Coordinates of C-alpha atoms in Angstrom, one line a residue:
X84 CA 2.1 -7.2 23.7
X85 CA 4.3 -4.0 22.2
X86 CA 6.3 -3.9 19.2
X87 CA 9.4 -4.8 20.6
X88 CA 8.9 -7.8 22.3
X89 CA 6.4 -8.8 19.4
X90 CA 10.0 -8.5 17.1
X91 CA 12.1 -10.0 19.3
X92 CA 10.5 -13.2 20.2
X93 CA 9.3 -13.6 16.7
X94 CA 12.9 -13.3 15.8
X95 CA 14.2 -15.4 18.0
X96 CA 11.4 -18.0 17.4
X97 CA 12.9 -18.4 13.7
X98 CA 16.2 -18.3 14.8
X99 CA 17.8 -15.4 12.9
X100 CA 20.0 -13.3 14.1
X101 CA 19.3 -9.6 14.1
X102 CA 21.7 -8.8 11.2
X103 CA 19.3 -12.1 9.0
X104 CA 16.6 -10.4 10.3
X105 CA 17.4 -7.0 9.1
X106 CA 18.4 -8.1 5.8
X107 CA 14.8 -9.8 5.3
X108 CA 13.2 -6.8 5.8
X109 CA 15.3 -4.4 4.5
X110 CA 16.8 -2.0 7.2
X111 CA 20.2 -1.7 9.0
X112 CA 20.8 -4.5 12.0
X113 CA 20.9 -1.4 14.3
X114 CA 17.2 -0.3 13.3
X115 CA 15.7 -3.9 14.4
X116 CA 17.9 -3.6 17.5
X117 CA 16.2 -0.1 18.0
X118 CA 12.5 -1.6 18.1
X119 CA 13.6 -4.6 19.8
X120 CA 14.9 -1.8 22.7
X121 CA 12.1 0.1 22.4
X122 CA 13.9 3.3 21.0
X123 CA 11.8 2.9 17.9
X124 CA 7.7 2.8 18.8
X125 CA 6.1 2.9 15.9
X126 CA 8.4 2.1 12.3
X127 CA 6.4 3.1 9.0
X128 CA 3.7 1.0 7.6
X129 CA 6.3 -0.3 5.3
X130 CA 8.5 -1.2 7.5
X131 CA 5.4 -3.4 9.6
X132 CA 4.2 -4.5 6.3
X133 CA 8.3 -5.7 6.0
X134 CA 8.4 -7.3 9.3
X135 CA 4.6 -8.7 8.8
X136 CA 6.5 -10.4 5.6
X137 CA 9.0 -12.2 7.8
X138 CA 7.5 -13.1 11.0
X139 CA 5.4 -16.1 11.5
X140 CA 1.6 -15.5 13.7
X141 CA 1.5 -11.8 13.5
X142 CA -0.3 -10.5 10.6
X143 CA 0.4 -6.9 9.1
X144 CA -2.9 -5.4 10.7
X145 CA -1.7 -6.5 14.1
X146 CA 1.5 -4.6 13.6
X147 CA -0.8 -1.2 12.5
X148 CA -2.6 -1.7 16.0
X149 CA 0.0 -2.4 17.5
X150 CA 2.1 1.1 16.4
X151 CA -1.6 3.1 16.9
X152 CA -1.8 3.0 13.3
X153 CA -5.5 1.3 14.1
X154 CA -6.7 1.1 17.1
X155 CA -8.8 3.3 19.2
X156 CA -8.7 7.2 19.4
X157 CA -8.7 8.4 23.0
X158 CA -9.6 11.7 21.3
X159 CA -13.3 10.4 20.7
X160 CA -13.7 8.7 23.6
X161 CA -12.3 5.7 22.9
X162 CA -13.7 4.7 19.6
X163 CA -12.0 3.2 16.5
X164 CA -10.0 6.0 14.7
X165 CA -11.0 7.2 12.0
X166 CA -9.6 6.7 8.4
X167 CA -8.7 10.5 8.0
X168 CA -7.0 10.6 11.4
X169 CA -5.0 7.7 10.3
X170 CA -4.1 9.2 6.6
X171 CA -3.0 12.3 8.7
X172 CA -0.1 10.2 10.2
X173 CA 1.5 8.6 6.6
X174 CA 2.8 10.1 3.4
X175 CA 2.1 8.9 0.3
X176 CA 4.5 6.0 -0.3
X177 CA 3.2 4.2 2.9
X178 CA -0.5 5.0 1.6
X179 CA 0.0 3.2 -1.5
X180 CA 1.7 0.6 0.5
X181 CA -1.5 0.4 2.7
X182 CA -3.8 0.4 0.1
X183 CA -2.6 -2.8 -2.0
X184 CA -2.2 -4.5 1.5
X185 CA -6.2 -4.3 1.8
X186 CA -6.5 -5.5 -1.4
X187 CA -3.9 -8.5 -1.0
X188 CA -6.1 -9.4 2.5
X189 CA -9.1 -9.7 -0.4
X190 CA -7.1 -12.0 -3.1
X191 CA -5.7 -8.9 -5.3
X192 CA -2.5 -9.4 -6.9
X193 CA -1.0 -6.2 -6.4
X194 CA 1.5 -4.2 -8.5
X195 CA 3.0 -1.0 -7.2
X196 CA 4.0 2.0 -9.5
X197 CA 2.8 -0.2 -12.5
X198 CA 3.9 1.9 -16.0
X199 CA 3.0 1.2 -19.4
X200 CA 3.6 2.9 -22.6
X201 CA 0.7 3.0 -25.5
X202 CA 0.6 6.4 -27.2
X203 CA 3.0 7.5 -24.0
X204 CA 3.9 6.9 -20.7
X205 CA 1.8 6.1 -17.9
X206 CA 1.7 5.1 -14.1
X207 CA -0.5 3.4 -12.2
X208 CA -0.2 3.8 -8.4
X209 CA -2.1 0.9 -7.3
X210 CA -3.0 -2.2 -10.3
X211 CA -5.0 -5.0 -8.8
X212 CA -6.5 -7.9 -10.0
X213 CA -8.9 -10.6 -8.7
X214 CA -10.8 -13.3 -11.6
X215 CA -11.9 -10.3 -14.1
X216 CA -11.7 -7.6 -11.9
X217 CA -9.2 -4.3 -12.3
X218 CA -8.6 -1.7 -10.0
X219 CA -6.5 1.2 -11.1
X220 CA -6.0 3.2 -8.3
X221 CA -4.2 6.5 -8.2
X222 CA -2.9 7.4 -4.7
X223 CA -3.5 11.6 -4.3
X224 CA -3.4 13.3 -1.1
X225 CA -5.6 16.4 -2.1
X226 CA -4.3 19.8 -1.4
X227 CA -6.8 21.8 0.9
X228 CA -7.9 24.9 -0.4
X229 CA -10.5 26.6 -3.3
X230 CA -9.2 24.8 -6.6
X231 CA -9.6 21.7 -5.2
X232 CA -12.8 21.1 -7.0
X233 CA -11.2 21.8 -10.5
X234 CA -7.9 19.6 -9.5
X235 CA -10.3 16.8 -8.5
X236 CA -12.2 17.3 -11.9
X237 CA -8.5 17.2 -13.8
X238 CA -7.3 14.3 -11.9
X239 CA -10.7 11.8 -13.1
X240 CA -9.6 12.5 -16.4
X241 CA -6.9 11.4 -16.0
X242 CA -7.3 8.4 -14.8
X243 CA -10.1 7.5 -17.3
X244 CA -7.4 8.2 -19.8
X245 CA -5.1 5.7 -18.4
X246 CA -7.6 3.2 -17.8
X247 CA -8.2 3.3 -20.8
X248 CA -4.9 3.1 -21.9
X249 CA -4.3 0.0 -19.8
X250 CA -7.3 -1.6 -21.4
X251 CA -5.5 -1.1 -24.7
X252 CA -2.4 -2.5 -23.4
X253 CA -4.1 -5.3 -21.4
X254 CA -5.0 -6.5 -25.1
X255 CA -1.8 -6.6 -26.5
X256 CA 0.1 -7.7 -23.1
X257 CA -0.9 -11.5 -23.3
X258 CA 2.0 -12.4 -20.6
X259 CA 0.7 -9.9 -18.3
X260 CA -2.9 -11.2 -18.7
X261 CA -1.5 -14.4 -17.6
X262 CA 0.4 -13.1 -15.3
X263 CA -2.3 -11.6 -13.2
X264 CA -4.7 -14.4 -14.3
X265 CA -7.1 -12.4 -15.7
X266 CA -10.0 -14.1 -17.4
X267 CA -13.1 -13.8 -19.6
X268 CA -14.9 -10.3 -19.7
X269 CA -12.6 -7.7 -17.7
X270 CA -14.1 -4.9 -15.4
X271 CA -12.4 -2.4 -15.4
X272 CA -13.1 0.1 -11.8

């Protein structure tokens, strides 16, 4: 089945009109008429993720194959695409997007752009948590070309720096603790 009909009869099955159904997923009534016409093929990740969201029996991953976000690559004969290939076709909004969706389909609570302030500022692309387990995640797309080695080397610091950080605010921030129901002895990764 392709996108559009996948839309429209999932629309239709709750009984919203395309102007509801827009407004649940956050884009204009004339976008979901465009992937229910087939003018748009393949909407962002987001956007899926969005429509994923609303609609009942079709899960997020079956919107990515759907698109040829996933899938098979007739490049290689046929064979599952590979993770670089699909990187190649989203920027890095829709990557972070993608990333805490894997970790939600594991039992992560998720947070998006998650800042704190200790000694400064600090952002966090991707914060999950599952039981005592943190992921900090920071979303780069790495420039090609000969300093990537010492921009690599910059950008672990970094991070260690702001995990660190967020360990330090993690035991201050009780109502965040609770919030992600974090437990016992954290691990921080």
């Amino acid at each position: 089945m392709d996108l559009k009909s996948i839309v429209r009869r999932g629309r239709l099955e709750l009984g919203l009109s395309a102007r509801a159904m827009a407004e649940a997923v956050n884009v204009s009534h004339s976008y979901i008429s465009q992937i229910e016409r087939g003018v748009i093929k393949r909407p962002s990740p987001m956007v899926l993720k969005r429509l994923a969201d609303v609609l009942t029996g079709v899960s997020y991953w079956e919107l990515l194959r759907v698109c040829g976000y996933t899938g098979r690559n007739e490049k290689n004969g046929g064979g599952i695409k590979e993770i670089e290939e699909i990187l190649k076709e989203i920027d890095w909004k829709e990557f972070e997007e993608l990333v805490a969706s894997i970790l939600e389909q594991h039992d992560f609570s998720c947070v998006i752009h998650f800042k704190f302030k200790t000694k400064r500022f600090y952002e966090i692309d991707v914060l999950a948590a599952k039981n005592n387990i943190i992921l900090a995640i920071d979303c780069k797309k790495w420039k090609r070309g000969r300093y990537k080695k010492t921009d690599l080397k910059y950008a672990v610091k970094a991070q260690e720096e702001r995990v660190e950080e967020l360990k330090k605010f993690l035991r201050v921030n009780k109502l965040l603790a609770e919030k992600l129901r974090l437990k016992g002895k954290l691990y921080f990764l």
